[in-house]
mmCIF file of C-alpha atoms and ligand atoms in Angstrom:
data_model
loop_
_atom_site.group_PDB
_atom_site.id
_atom_site.type_symbol
_atom_site.label_atom_id
_atom_site.label_comp_id
_atom_site.label_asym_id
_atom_site.label_seq_id
_atom_site.Cartn_x
_atom_site.Cartn_y
_atom_site.Cartn_z
ATOM 1 C CA MET A 1114 0.544 -0.313 -0.147
ATOM 2 C CA TYR A 1115 3.016 2.444 0.902
ATOM 3 C CA HIS A 1116 4.586 1.757 -2.490
ATOM 4 C CA LEU A 1117 0.848 2.247 -4.344
ATOM 5 C CA LEU A 1118 0.618 5.710 -2.479
ATOM 6 C CA LYS A 1119 3.925 6.670 -3.324
ATOM 7 C CA GLY A 1120 3.988 5.941 -6.620
ATOM 8 C CA LEU A 1121 0.556 7.599 -6.925
ATOM 9 C CA HIS A 1122 2.039 10.185 -5.415
ATOM 10 C CA GLU A 1123 5.727 11.226 -7.465
ATOM 11 C CA HIS A 1124 3.374 10.416 -10.659
ATOM 12 C CA LEU A 1125 1.029 13.688 -9.586
ATOM 13 C CA THR A 1126 3.700 15.381 -8.030
ATOM 14 C CA ARG A 1127 6.253 14.837 -11.344
ATOM 15 C CA LYS A 1128 7.898 17.111 -13.194
ATOM 16 C CA GLU A 1129 7.974 17.375 -17.119
ATOM 17 C CA GLU A 1130 11.130 17.995 -18.100
ATOM 18 C CA PHE A 1131 11.906 20.005 -21.520
ATOM 19 C CA SER A 1132 15.178 20.464 -23.924
ATOM 20 C CA VAL A 1133 15.840 23.506 -24.992
ATOM 21 C CA ILE A 1134 19.364 23.782 -26.595
ATOM 22 C CA ILE A 1135 20.960 27.445 -27.804
ATOM 23 C CA ILE A 1136 22.693 27.659 -30.990
ATOM 24 C CA GLY A 1137 24.265 30.431 -32.776
ATOM 25 C CA LEU A 1138 27.711 31.939 -34.223
ATOM 26 C CA ASP A 1139 30.771 31.399 -31.309
ATOM 27 C CA GLY A 1140 30.925 34.695 -29.399
ATOM 28 C CA ALA A 1141 26.810 35.149 -29.850
ATOM 29 C CA GLY A 1142 26.751 35.197 -26.146
ATOM 30 C CA LYS A 1143 25.353 31.728 -26.146
ATOM 31 C CA THR A 1144 27.810 30.619 -22.775
ATOM 32 C CA THR A 1145 26.871 34.176 -21.449
ATOM 33 C CA LEU A 1146 22.950 33.288 -21.520
ATOM 34 C CA LEU A 1147 23.259 30.294 -19.957
ATOM 35 C CA GLU A 1148 24.983 31.357 -17.267
ATOM 36 C CA LYS A 1149 22.936 34.042 -16.597
ATOM 37 C CA ILE A 1150 19.888 32.076 -16.858
ATOM 38 C CA LYS A 1151 21.609 29.818 -14.225
ATOM 39 C CA THR A 1152 21.986 33.121 -12.024
ATOM 40 C CA LEU A 1153 18.903 34.136 -12.304
ATOM 41 C CA TYR A 1154 16.858 30.621 -11.460
ATOM 42 C CA ASN A 1155 18.929 29.046 -9.243
ATOM 43 C CA GLU A 1156 20.651 28.720 -5.767
ATOM 44 C CA THR A 1157 23.914 28.941 -6.966
ATOM 45 C CA PRO A 1158 25.198 31.071 -9.335
ATOM 46 C CA GLY A 1159 26.159 30.655 -12.629
ATOM 47 C CA LEU A 1160 29.649 31.810 -14.384
ATOM 48 C CA THR A 1161 31.044 35.506 -14.592
ATOM 49 C CA PRO A 1162 31.698 36.286 -18.063
ATOM 50 C CA ASP A 1163 35.323 37.081 -17.461
ATOM 51 C CA LYS A 1164 34.594 33.057 -16.398
ATOM 52 C CA ILE A 1165 33.561 31.760 -19.556
ATOM 53 C CA GLY A 1166 35.555 31.198 -22.379
ATOM 54 C CA PRO A 1167 34.586 29.365 -26.053
ATOM 55 C CA THR A 1168 32.299 26.698 -25.941
ATOM 56 C CA VAL A 1169 34.356 23.751 -27.204
ATOM 57 C CA GLY A 1170 31.656 20.812 -27.405
ATOM 58 C CA GLN A 1171 28.442 22.317 -25.136
ATOM 59 C CA ASN A 1172 27.185 23.329 -21.723
ATOM 60 C CA THR A 1173 24.178 22.478 -19.433
ATOM 61 C CA GLY A 1174 21.969 24.518 -16.864
ATOM 62 C CA THR A 1175 18.454 23.130 -15.254
ATOM 63 C CA VAL A 1176 15.954 25.787 -14.063
ATOM 64 C CA THR A 1177 13.121 23.913 -12.046
ATOM 65 C CA LEU A 1178 10.186 25.673 -12.245
ATOM 66 C CA PRO A 1179 6.734 24.997 -10.518
ATOM 67 C CA SER A 1180 5.552 22.157 -12.786
ATOM 68 C CA THR A 1181 8.838 21.978 -15.354
ATOM 69 C CA ILE A 1182 12.243 21.739 -15.089
ATOM 70 C CA LEU A 1183 13.906 22.866 -18.538
ATOM 71 C CA GLN A 1184 17.738 21.640 -18.986
ATOM 72 C CA PHE A 1185 19.702 23.834 -21.346
ATOM 73 C CA TRP A 1186 21.888 22.946 -23.587
ATOM 74 C CA ASP A 1187 24.298 25.516 -25.003
ATOM 75 C CA LEU A 1188 26.470 24.177 -27.997
ATOM 76 C CA GLY A 1189 29.610 25.788 -29.243
ATOM 77 C CA GLY A 1190 29.017 27.346 -31.861
ATOM 78 C CA GLN A 1191 32.665 28.014 -33.983
ATOM 79 C CA ARG A 1192 32.867 26.180 -37.471
ATOM 80 C CA GLY A 1193 34.231 23.336 -36.834
ATOM 81 C CA ILE A 1194 31.481 22.585 -33.944
ATOM 82 C CA ARG A 1195 28.793 23.671 -35.971
ATOM 83 C CA ASN A 1196 28.388 20.649 -37.361
ATOM 84 C CA ILE A 1197 27.343 18.660 -33.965
ATOM 85 C CA TRP A 1198 24.352 20.610 -33.691
ATOM 86 C CA HIS A 1199 21.897 18.286 -35.506
ATOM 87 C CA LYS A 1200 22.572 15.294 -33.403
ATOM 88 C CA TYR A 1201 20.442 17.628 -30.987
ATOM 89 C CA TYR A 1202 17.419 18.025 -32.847
ATOM 90 C CA ASP A 1203 15.792 14.671 -32.619
ATOM 91 C CA ASP A 1204 15.111 15.210 -29.144
ATOM 92 C CA CYS A 1205 15.139 18.829 -28.045
ATOM 93 C CA HIS A 1206 12.160 20.785 -27.247
ATOM 94 C CA ALA A 1207 12.847 24.113 -28.647
ATOM 95 C CA VAL A 1208 15.266 26.127 -29.939
ATOM 96 C CA ALA A 1209 17.508 29.366 -28.976
ATOM 97 C CA TYR A 1210 19.107 30.668 -31.454
ATOM 98 C CA VAL A 1211 21.724 33.663 -30.589
ATOM 99 C CA ILE A 1212 22.290 36.485 -32.881
ATOM 100 C CA ASP A 1213 24.710 39.083 -31.565
ATOM 101 C CA ALA A 1214 22.816 41.705 -32.485
ATOM 102 C CA GLU A 1215 25.956 44.267 -32.626
ATOM 103 C CA ASP A 1216 28.308 42.592 -34.966
ATOM 104 C CA ARG A 1217 27.287 43.727 -37.894
ATOM 105 C CA GLU A 1218 29.986 42.559 -39.991
ATOM 106 C CA ARG A 1219 28.969 39.295 -39.343
ATOM 107 C CA LEU A 1220 25.032 39.230 -39.512
ATOM 108 C CA SER A 1221 24.970 37.649 -43.000
ATOM 109 C CA GLU A 1222 27.129 34.359 -41.308
ATOM 110 C CA GLY A 1223 24.890 34.500 -38.486
ATOM 111 C CA TRP A 1224 22.073 34.812 -40.902
ATOM 112 C CA GLU A 1225 23.525 31.687 -43.437
ATOM 113 C CA VAL A 1226 23.420 29.013 -40.182
ATOM 114 C CA PHE A 1227 19.961 30.282 -39.333
ATOM 115 C CA ASP A 1228 18.914 29.314 -42.807
ATOM 116 C CA SER A 1229 20.605 26.037 -42.523
ATOM 117 C CA VAL A 1230 18.944 24.860 -38.945
ATOM 118 C CA LEU A 1231 15.493 26.680 -40.085
ATOM 119 C CA SER A 1232 15.902 23.998 -43.059
ATOM 120 C CA ALA A 1233 16.469 21.553 -40.746
ATOM 121 C CA PRO A 1234 13.258 18.950 -40.978
ATOM 122 C CA GLN A 1235 13.573 17.512 -37.363
ATOM 123 C CA ILE A 1236 12.591 20.892 -35.977
ATOM 124 C CA LEU A 1237 10.598 21.704 -38.399
ATOM 125 C CA ASN A 1238 7.857 22.705 -35.766
ATOM 126 C CA VAL A 1239 9.637 22.662 -32.671
ATOM 127 C CA PRO A 1240 8.958 26.093 -31.374
ATOM 128 C CA LEU A 1241 12.302 28.455 -32.027
ATOM 129 C CA LEU A 1242 13.050 32.222 -30.580
ATOM 130 C CA LEU A 1243 15.316 34.403 -32.278
ATOM 131 C CA ILE A 1244 17.544 36.275 -29.770
ATOM 132 C CA ALA A 1245 18.627 39.735 -30.299
ATOM 133 C CA ASN A 1246 21.652 39.535 -28.052
ATOM 134 C CA LYS A 1247 24.314 42.691 -26.830
ATOM 135 C CA GLN A 1248 21.400 45.380 -26.403
ATOM 136 C CA ASP A 1249 23.221 46.744 -24.100
ATOM 137 C CA SER A 1250 25.975 48.036 -26.343
ATOM 138 C CA PRO A 1251 24.741 51.306 -28.241
ATOM 139 C CA ASN A 1252 26.103 50.199 -31.383
ATOM 140 C CA ALA A 1253 23.661 47.198 -31.153
ATOM 141 C CA LEU A 1254 20.659 46.466 -33.855
ATOM 142 C CA SER A 1255 17.047 46.633 -32.090
ATOM 143 C CA VAL A 1256 14.999 43.622 -31.939
ATOM 144 C CA GLU A 1257 13.472 45.241 -35.649
ATOM 145 C CA GLU A 1258 16.220 46.181 -36.899
ATOM 146 C CA ILE A 1259 17.530 42.317 -36.581
ATOM 147 C CA ARG A 1260 13.907 41.023 -37.924
ATOM 148 C CA GLN A 1261 14.158 43.101 -41.142
ATOM 149 C CA ASP A 1262 18.166 42.987 -41.641
ATOM 150 C CA TYR A 1263 16.726 38.884 -42.073
ATOM 151 C CA GLU A 1264 13.694 39.374 -44.147
ATOM 152 C CA ASP A 1265 16.254 41.512 -46.810
ATOM 153 C CA TRP A 1266 19.076 38.928 -46.411
ATOM 154 C CA HIS A 1267 16.901 35.842 -46.765
ATOM 155 C CA GLN A 1268 14.603 38.077 -49.567
ATOM 156 C CA ARG A 1269 18.604 38.361 -51.655
ATOM 157 C CA LYS A 1270 18.597 34.806 -50.913
ATOM 158 C CA VAL A 1271 15.364 33.878 -52.669
ATOM 159 C CA GLU A 1272 16.136 35.891 -55.717
ATOM 160 C CA SER A 1273 19.963 34.793 -56.071
ATOM 161 C CA ALA A 1274 18.512 31.538 -55.653
ATOM 162 C CA ARG A 1275 15.878 31.535 -58.221
ATOM 163 C CA ARG A 1276 18.292 33.567 -60.536
ATOM 164 C CA SER A 1277 20.114 30.092 -60.411
ATOM 165 C CA ALA A 1278 19.060 27.014 -58.908
ATOM 166 C CA ARG A 1279 15.986 26.082 -56.664
ATOM 167 C CA TYR A 1280 16.086 27.871 -52.981
ATOM 168 C CA GLU A 1281 14.805 23.872 -51.195
ATOM 169 C CA GLY A 1282 12.006 23.902 -48.840
ATOM 170 C CA GLU A 1283 11.275 28.033 -49.286
ATOM 171 C CA ALA A 1284 7.457 27.411 -48.022
ATOM 172 C CA ASP A 1285 8.680 26.090 -44.830
ATOM 173 C CA ARG A 1286 10.694 28.309 -44.161
ATOM 174 C CA ARG A 1287 8.814 31.544 -45.456
ATOM 175 C CA ASP A 1288 6.084 30.199 -43.395
ATOM 176 C CA ARG A 1289 8.613 29.968 -40.369
ATOM 177 C CA ILE A 1290 9.595 33.108 -40.709
ATOM 178 C CA ALA A 1291 6.187 35.103 -41.064
ATOM 179 C CA SER A 1292 5.551 34.269 -38.028
ATOM 180 C CA LEU A 1293 9.342 34.356 -35.775
ATOM 181 C CA ASP A 1294 9.153 35.802 -32.986
ATOM 182 C CA VAL A 1295 12.674 37.553 -32.270
ATOM 183 C CA MET A 1296 13.472 39.041 -28.645
ATOM 184 C CA GLY A 1297 15.620 41.725 -27.620
ATOM 185 C CA ILE A 1298 18.416 40.876 -24.455
ATOM 186 C CA SER A 1299 21.361 41.461 -22.719
ATOM 187 C CA ALA A 1300 23.139 38.384 -21.744
ATOM 188 C CA ILE A 1301 25.356 40.898 -19.775
ATOM 189 C CA ASP A 1302 23.279 42.361 -17.468
ATOM 190 C CA GLY A 1303 20.116 39.992 -17.010
ATOM 191 C CA THR A 1304 17.136 42.613 -19.869
ATOM 192 C CA GLY A 1305 15.195 39.996 -20.987
ATOM 193 C CA VAL A 1306 16.616 37.384 -19.779
ATOM 194 C CA LYS A 1307 13.499 36.047 -17.336
ATOM 195 C CA ALA A 1308 11.042 37.278 -21.059
ATOM 196 C CA ALA A 1309 13.478 35.205 -22.927
ATOM 197 C CA VAL A 1310 12.609 32.186 -20.620
ATOM 198 C CA ASP A 1311 9.311 32.600 -19.923
ATOM 199 C CA TRP A 1312 8.385 32.037 -23.662
ATOM 200 C CA LEU A 1313 10.500 28.651 -23.496
ATOM 201 C CA PHE A 1314 8.674 27.463 -21.166
ATOM 202 C CA ILE A 1315 5.470 27.944 -22.891
ATOM 203 C CA ARG A 1316 5.933 27.328 -25.783
ATOM 204 C CA VAL A 1317 7.400 23.634 -25.041
ATOM 205 C CA GLN A 1318 3.993 22.827 -22.758
ATOM 206 C CA ASN A 1319 2.482 23.427 -26.137
ATOM 207 C CA SER A 1320 5.063 21.166 -28.156
ATOM 208 C CA ARG A 1321 4.040 18.269 -30.060
ATOM 209 C CA ARG A 1322 7.122 16.139 -29.032
ATOM 210 C CA ASP A 1323 6.518 14.084 -25.662
ATOM 211 C CA PRO A 1324 8.732 15.942 -22.480
ATOM 212 C CA GLN A 1325 10.318 12.937 -21.252
ATOM 213 C CA LYS A 1326 11.439 12.341 -24.729
ATOM 214 C CA GLY A 1327 14.509 14.741 -24.371
ATOM 215 C CA ILE A 1328 18.739 14.363 -24.783
ATOM 216 C CA GLY A 1329 20.539 12.196 -22.830
ATOM 217 C CA ARG A 1330 17.762 10.256 -21.890
HETATM 218 N N1 GTP B 910 28.179 44.046 -24.697
HETATM 219 C C1 GTP B 910 27.292 42.123 -24.518
HETATM 220 N N2 GTP B 910 28.636 41.518 -24.478
HETATM 221 C C2 GTP B 910 28.370 40.305 -24.285
HETATM 222 C C3 GTP B 910 27.474 39.697 -24.122
HETATM 223 N N3 GTP B 910 26.554 38.885 -23.927
HETATM 224 C C4 GTP B 910 27.734 38.081 -24.091
HETATM 225 N N4 GTP B 910 28.895 39.042 -24.441
HETATM 226 C C5 GTP B 910 30.476 38.793 -24.803
HETATM 227 O O1 GTP B 910 30.360 37.948 -25.723
HETATM 228 C C6 GTP B 910 31.439 37.278 -26.334
HETATM 229 C C7 GTP B 910 31.240 35.809 -26.489
HETATM 230 O O2 GTP B 910 30.421 35.342 -25.607
HETATM 231 P P1 GTP B 910 29.954 33.819 -24.913
HETATM 232 O O3 GTP B 910 29.157 34.296 -24.512
HETATM 233 O O4 GTP B 910 31.801 33.171 -24.814
HETATM 234 O O5 GTP B 910 29.957 33.558 -26.680
HETATM 235 P P2 GTP B 910 29.052 32.495 -27.004
HETATM 236 O O6 GTP B 910 28.063 32.431 -28.036
HETATM 237 O O7 GTP B 910 29.039 31.491 -25.797
HETATM 238 O O8 GTP B 910 30.823 31.080 -28.126
HETATM 239 P P3 GTP B 910 31.049 29.834 -28.311
HETATM 240 O O9 GTP B 910 31.273 29.387 -26.948
HETATM 241 O O10 GTP B 910 32.373 30.531 -28.667
HETATM 242 O O11 GTP B 910 29.674 29.361 -29.007
HETATM 243 C C8 GTP B 910 32.234 37.803 -24.300
HETATM 244 O O12 GTP B 910 33.033 38.960 -24.516
HETATM 245 C C9 GTP B 910 31.172 38.410 -23.746
HETATM 246 O O13 GTP B 910 31.360 39.091 -22.754
HETATM 247 C C10 GTP B 910 25.994 40.642 -23.783
HETATM 248 O O14 GTP B 910 24.326 40.596 -23.820
HETATM 249 N N5 GTP B 910 25.991 42.170 -24.297
HETATM 250 MG MG1 MG B 911 29.865 29.632 -25.570
#
């Protein structure tokens, strides 16, 4: 009887677990964001920016909310490491793509990589948030400017693809872009970080993927 009640109690109080991957170019601020999330939500604070170096592989962090556990996977963004991202696509419940809104020179590289993320069939129906980081910098593009820059880049890409070969999956991408959510944050000072985590929390609840299925499970 005790075991039956214990099992029932565990079943009723069990929190759903969701996996969120954080991807984007090297230097976009993914690890700084993950560590800020840890500081904002956990008793043990995350690393301060001066202790963070480039990520070779992955970092993880867990946030426990009243009914849900969010497990974050921050994946290295250097060119040679990006080819591991797809291994996480099958089992993630949401994707946060971080763009450095301050680094205008690398925006188109960021969009090229973002575009390949959007075209991955495994995450076609997975919630995806575009995060325009470094909003604390006076040189950073605003959320509206970032969205516009991506739309302009995409338009140019479609036009040049029309002139040469076909642009694979264009219709899917167009739908995704139309409904794309973009949020501005500063991973350094924490502005907007809770709003982004709230977005992910709400969207994973409605995700069609099984919460018990996740990365590393
Ligand atoms: N001004 C400003 N700088 C930031 C912010 N977030 C990160 N940075 C800086 O950007 C640089 C790169 O940050 P990381 O968090 O290591 O970037 P990353 O995306 O994890 O890079 P990889 O691990 O190489 O993929 C560091 O110098 C950070 O201090 C921010 O919100 N504002
Ligand atoms: Mg990193």
